[in-house]
Amino acid sequence: MDLHRAAAIACSILAYILRALAIALGFLTVILCFPGIGGRLNLTGLVIDITQALPDVISGYGLITSPFGGVFRFDFALVMVVLLVADYVLIRVSRAIR
């Protein structure tokens, strides 16, 4: 019984971490649509590091110029959706284990 509870807690913790990463990536995606904000926050190094961490298949995929002068990173948005789906699945698994 304790093993099930520990697995449920581990799944919940991992789900919350994935959710926080997805939200941060979503904020970063929105911030990059506005060039002034991204430049003031000096996010270039962070964006390069995240881009290099992505798989080569989707890295740099779907760079769309936004009407505000920035760029919409579809690859970041796609990874955000994948993280949110993984969060949902882990929460469902956690509830099923309990």
PDB file of C-alpha atoms in Angstrom:
ATOM      1  CA  MET A   1       0.000   0.000   0.000  1.00  0.00           C
ATOM      2  CA  ASP A   2       2.836   2.402   0.770  1.00  0.00           C
ATOM      3  CA  LEU A   3       4.429   1.739  -2.607  1.00  0.00           C
ATOM      4  CA  HIS A   4       1.243   2.819  -4.373  1.00  0.00           C
ATOM      5  CA  ARG A   5       1.058   6.002  -2.339  1.00  0.00           C
ATOM      6  CA  ALA A   6       4.731   6.811  -3.044  1.00  0.00           C
ATOM      7  CA  ALA A   7       4.207   6.249  -6.777  1.00  0.00           C
ATOM      8  CA  ALA A   8       1.128   8.491  -6.737  1.00  0.00           C
ATOM      9  CA  ILE A   9       3.038  11.246  -4.944  1.00  0.00           C
ATOM     10  CA  ALA A  10       5.977  10.928  -7.354  1.00  0.00           C
ATOM     11  CA  CYS A  11       3.622  11.174 -10.348  1.00  0.00           C
ATOM     12  CA  SER A  12       1.937  14.227  -8.838  1.00  0.00           C
ATOM     13  CA  ILE A  13       5.238  15.980  -8.179  1.00  0.00           C
ATOM     14  CA  LEU A  14       6.489  15.248 -11.691  1.00  0.00           C
ATOM     15  CA  ALA A  15       3.174  16.481 -13.116  1.00  0.00           C
ATOM     16  CA  TYR A  16       3.463  19.783 -11.256  1.00  0.00           C
ATOM     17  CA  ILE A  17       7.042  20.248 -12.474  1.00  0.00           C
ATOM     18  CA  LEU A  18       5.960  19.611 -16.059  1.00  0.00           C
ATOM     19  CA  ARG A  19       3.059  22.037 -15.648  1.00  0.00           C
ATOM     20  CA  ALA A  20       5.384  24.758 -14.327  1.00  0.00           C
ATOM     21  CA  LEU A  21       7.771  24.208 -17.245  1.00  0.00           C
ATOM     22  CA  ALA A  22       4.893  24.373 -19.724  1.00  0.00           C
ATOM     23  CA  ILE A  23       3.606  27.627 -18.239  1.00  0.00           C
ATOM     24  CA  ALA A  24       7.094  29.148 -18.299  1.00  0.00           C
ATOM     25  CA  LEU A  25       7.540  28.084 -21.914  1.00  0.00           C
ATOM     26  CA  GLY A  26       4.150  29.589 -22.765  1.00  0.00           C
ATOM     27  CA  PHE A  27       5.127  32.906 -21.194  1.00  0.00           C
ATOM     28  CA  LEU A  28       8.410  32.837 -23.082  1.00  0.00           C
ATOM     29  CA  THR A  29       6.566  32.161 -26.340  1.00  0.00           C
ATOM     30  CA  VAL A  30       4.307  35.172 -25.761  1.00  0.00           C
ATOM     31  CA  ILE A  31       7.190  37.414 -24.704  1.00  0.00           C
ATOM     32  CA  LEU A  32       9.106  36.585 -27.880  1.00  0.00           C
ATOM     33  CA  CYS A  33       6.180  37.891 -29.949  1.00  0.00           C
ATOM     34  CA  PHE A  34       7.098  41.374 -28.711  1.00  0.00           C
ATOM     35  CA  PRO A  35      10.699  42.305 -29.619  1.00  0.00           C
ATOM     36  CA  GLY A  36      11.023  45.150 -27.104  1.00  0.00           C
ATOM     37  CA  ILE A  37      10.238  43.006 -24.076  1.00  0.00           C
ATOM     38  CA  GLY A  38      12.501  40.155 -25.136  1.00  0.00           C
ATOM     39  CA  GLY A  39      15.360  42.552 -25.794  1.00  0.00           C
ATOM     40  CA  ARG A  40      14.999  44.328 -22.465  1.00  0.00           C
ATOM     41  CA  LEU A  41      14.947  41.064 -20.539  1.00  0.00           C
ATOM     42  CA  ASN A  42      18.020  39.800 -22.452  1.00  0.00           C
ATOM     43  CA  LEU A  43      16.479  36.417 -23.229  1.00  0.00           C
ATOM     44  CA  THR A  44      18.697  35.581 -26.193  1.00  0.00           C
ATOM     45  CA  GLY A  45      20.920  33.160 -24.290  1.00  0.00           C
ATOM     46  CA  LEU A  46      17.937  31.392 -22.738  1.00  0.00           C
ATOM     47  CA  VAL A  47      16.194  31.040 -26.103  1.00  0.00           C
ATOM     48  CA  ILE A  48      19.355  29.615 -27.686  1.00  0.00           C
ATOM     49  CA  ASP A  49      19.772  27.117 -24.839  1.00  0.00           C
ATOM     50  CA  ILE A  50      16.152  25.967 -25.085  1.00  0.00           C
ATOM     51  CA  THR A  51      16.413  25.696 -28.874  1.00  0.00           C
ATOM     52  CA  GLN A  52      19.526  23.531 -28.575  1.00  0.00           C
ATOM     53  CA  ALA A  53      17.801  21.333 -25.973  1.00  0.00           C
ATOM     54  CA  LEU A  54      14.909  20.579 -28.321  1.00  0.00           C
ATOM     55  CA  PRO A  55      15.109  17.569 -30.636  1.00  0.00           C
ATOM     56  CA  ASP A  56      16.460  18.374 -34.100  1.00  0.00           C
ATOM     57  CA  VAL A  57      13.150  17.355 -35.671  1.00  0.00           C
ATOM     58  CA  ILE A  58      11.244  20.301 -34.205  1.00  0.00           C
ATOM     59  CA  SER A  59      14.047  22.722 -33.337  1.00  0.00           C
ATOM     60  CA  GLY A  60      13.404  25.928 -35.238  1.00  0.00           C
ATOM     61  CA  TYR A  61      10.193  24.583 -36.791  1.00  0.00           C
ATOM     62  CA  GLY A  62       7.491  27.145 -37.448  1.00  0.00           C
ATOM     63  CA  LEU A  63       9.158  30.480 -36.810  1.00  0.00           C
ATOM     64  CA  ILE A  64       6.351  32.868 -37.696  1.00  0.00           C
ATOM     65  CA  THR A  65       6.754  36.636 -37.732  1.00  0.00           C
ATOM     66  CA  SER A  66       4.224  38.180 -35.392  1.00  0.00           C
ATOM     67  CA  PRO A  67       2.342  41.358 -36.288  1.00  0.00           C
ATOM     68  CA  PHE A  68       4.037  43.049 -33.337  1.00  0.00           C
ATOM     69  CA  GLY A  69       7.518  42.710 -34.825  1.00  0.00           C
ATOM     70  CA  GLY A  70       8.692  39.688 -32.871  1.00  0.00           C
ATOM     71  CA  VAL A  71       8.582  36.021 -33.729  1.00  0.00           C
ATOM     72  CA  PHE A  72       6.138  33.298 -32.709  1.00  0.00           C
ATOM     73  CA  ARG A  73       8.035  30.106 -31.911  1.00  0.00           C
ATOM     74  CA  PHE A  74       5.774  27.240 -32.954  1.00  0.00           C
ATOM     75  CA  ASP A  75       8.350  24.741 -31.725  1.00  0.00           C
ATOM     76  CA  PHE A  76       8.117  26.206 -28.212  1.00  0.00           C
ATOM     77  CA  ALA A  77       4.318  26.143 -28.381  1.00  0.00           C
ATOM     78  CA  LEU A  78       4.380  22.527 -29.547  1.00  0.00           C
ATOM     79  CA  VAL A  79       6.656  21.485 -26.668  1.00  0.00           C
ATOM     80  CA  MET A  80       4.378  23.378 -24.271  1.00  0.00           C
ATOM     81  CA  VAL A  81       1.379  21.363 -25.480  1.00  0.00           C
ATOM     82  CA  VAL A  82       3.336  18.106 -25.139  1.00  0.00           C
ATOM     83  CA  LEU A  83       4.308  19.035 -21.566  1.00  0.00           C
ATOM     84  CA  LEU A  84       0.689  19.839 -20.695  1.00  0.00           C
ATOM     85  CA  VAL A  85      -0.501  16.516 -22.129  1.00  0.00           C
ATOM     86  CA  ALA A  86       2.178  14.694 -20.123  1.00  0.00           C
ATOM     87  CA  ASP A  87       1.025  16.611 -17.034  1.00  0.00           C
ATOM     88  CA  TYR A  88      -2.568  15.514 -17.649  1.00  0.00           C
ATOM     89  CA  VAL A  89      -1.550  11.887 -18.124  1.00  0.00           C
ATOM     90  CA  LEU A  90       0.557  11.863 -14.957  1.00  0.00           C
ATOM     91  CA  ILE A  91      -2.265  13.374 -12.911  1.00  0.00           C
ATOM     92  CA  ARG A  92      -4.658  10.715 -14.252  1.00  0.00           C
ATOM     93  CA  VAL A  93      -2.144   7.966 -13.438  1.00  0.00           C
ATOM     94  CA  SER A  94      -1.650   9.401  -9.960  1.00  0.00           C
ATOM     95  CA  ARG A  95      -5.391   9.384  -9.313  1.00  0.00           C
ATOM     96  CA  ALA A  96      -5.740   5.849 -10.689  1.00  0.00           C
ATOM     97  CA  ILE A  97      -2.971   4.544  -8.422  1.00  0.00           C
ATOM     98  CA  ARG A  98      -4.549   5.992  -5.297  1.00  0.00           C
TER      99      ARG A  98
END
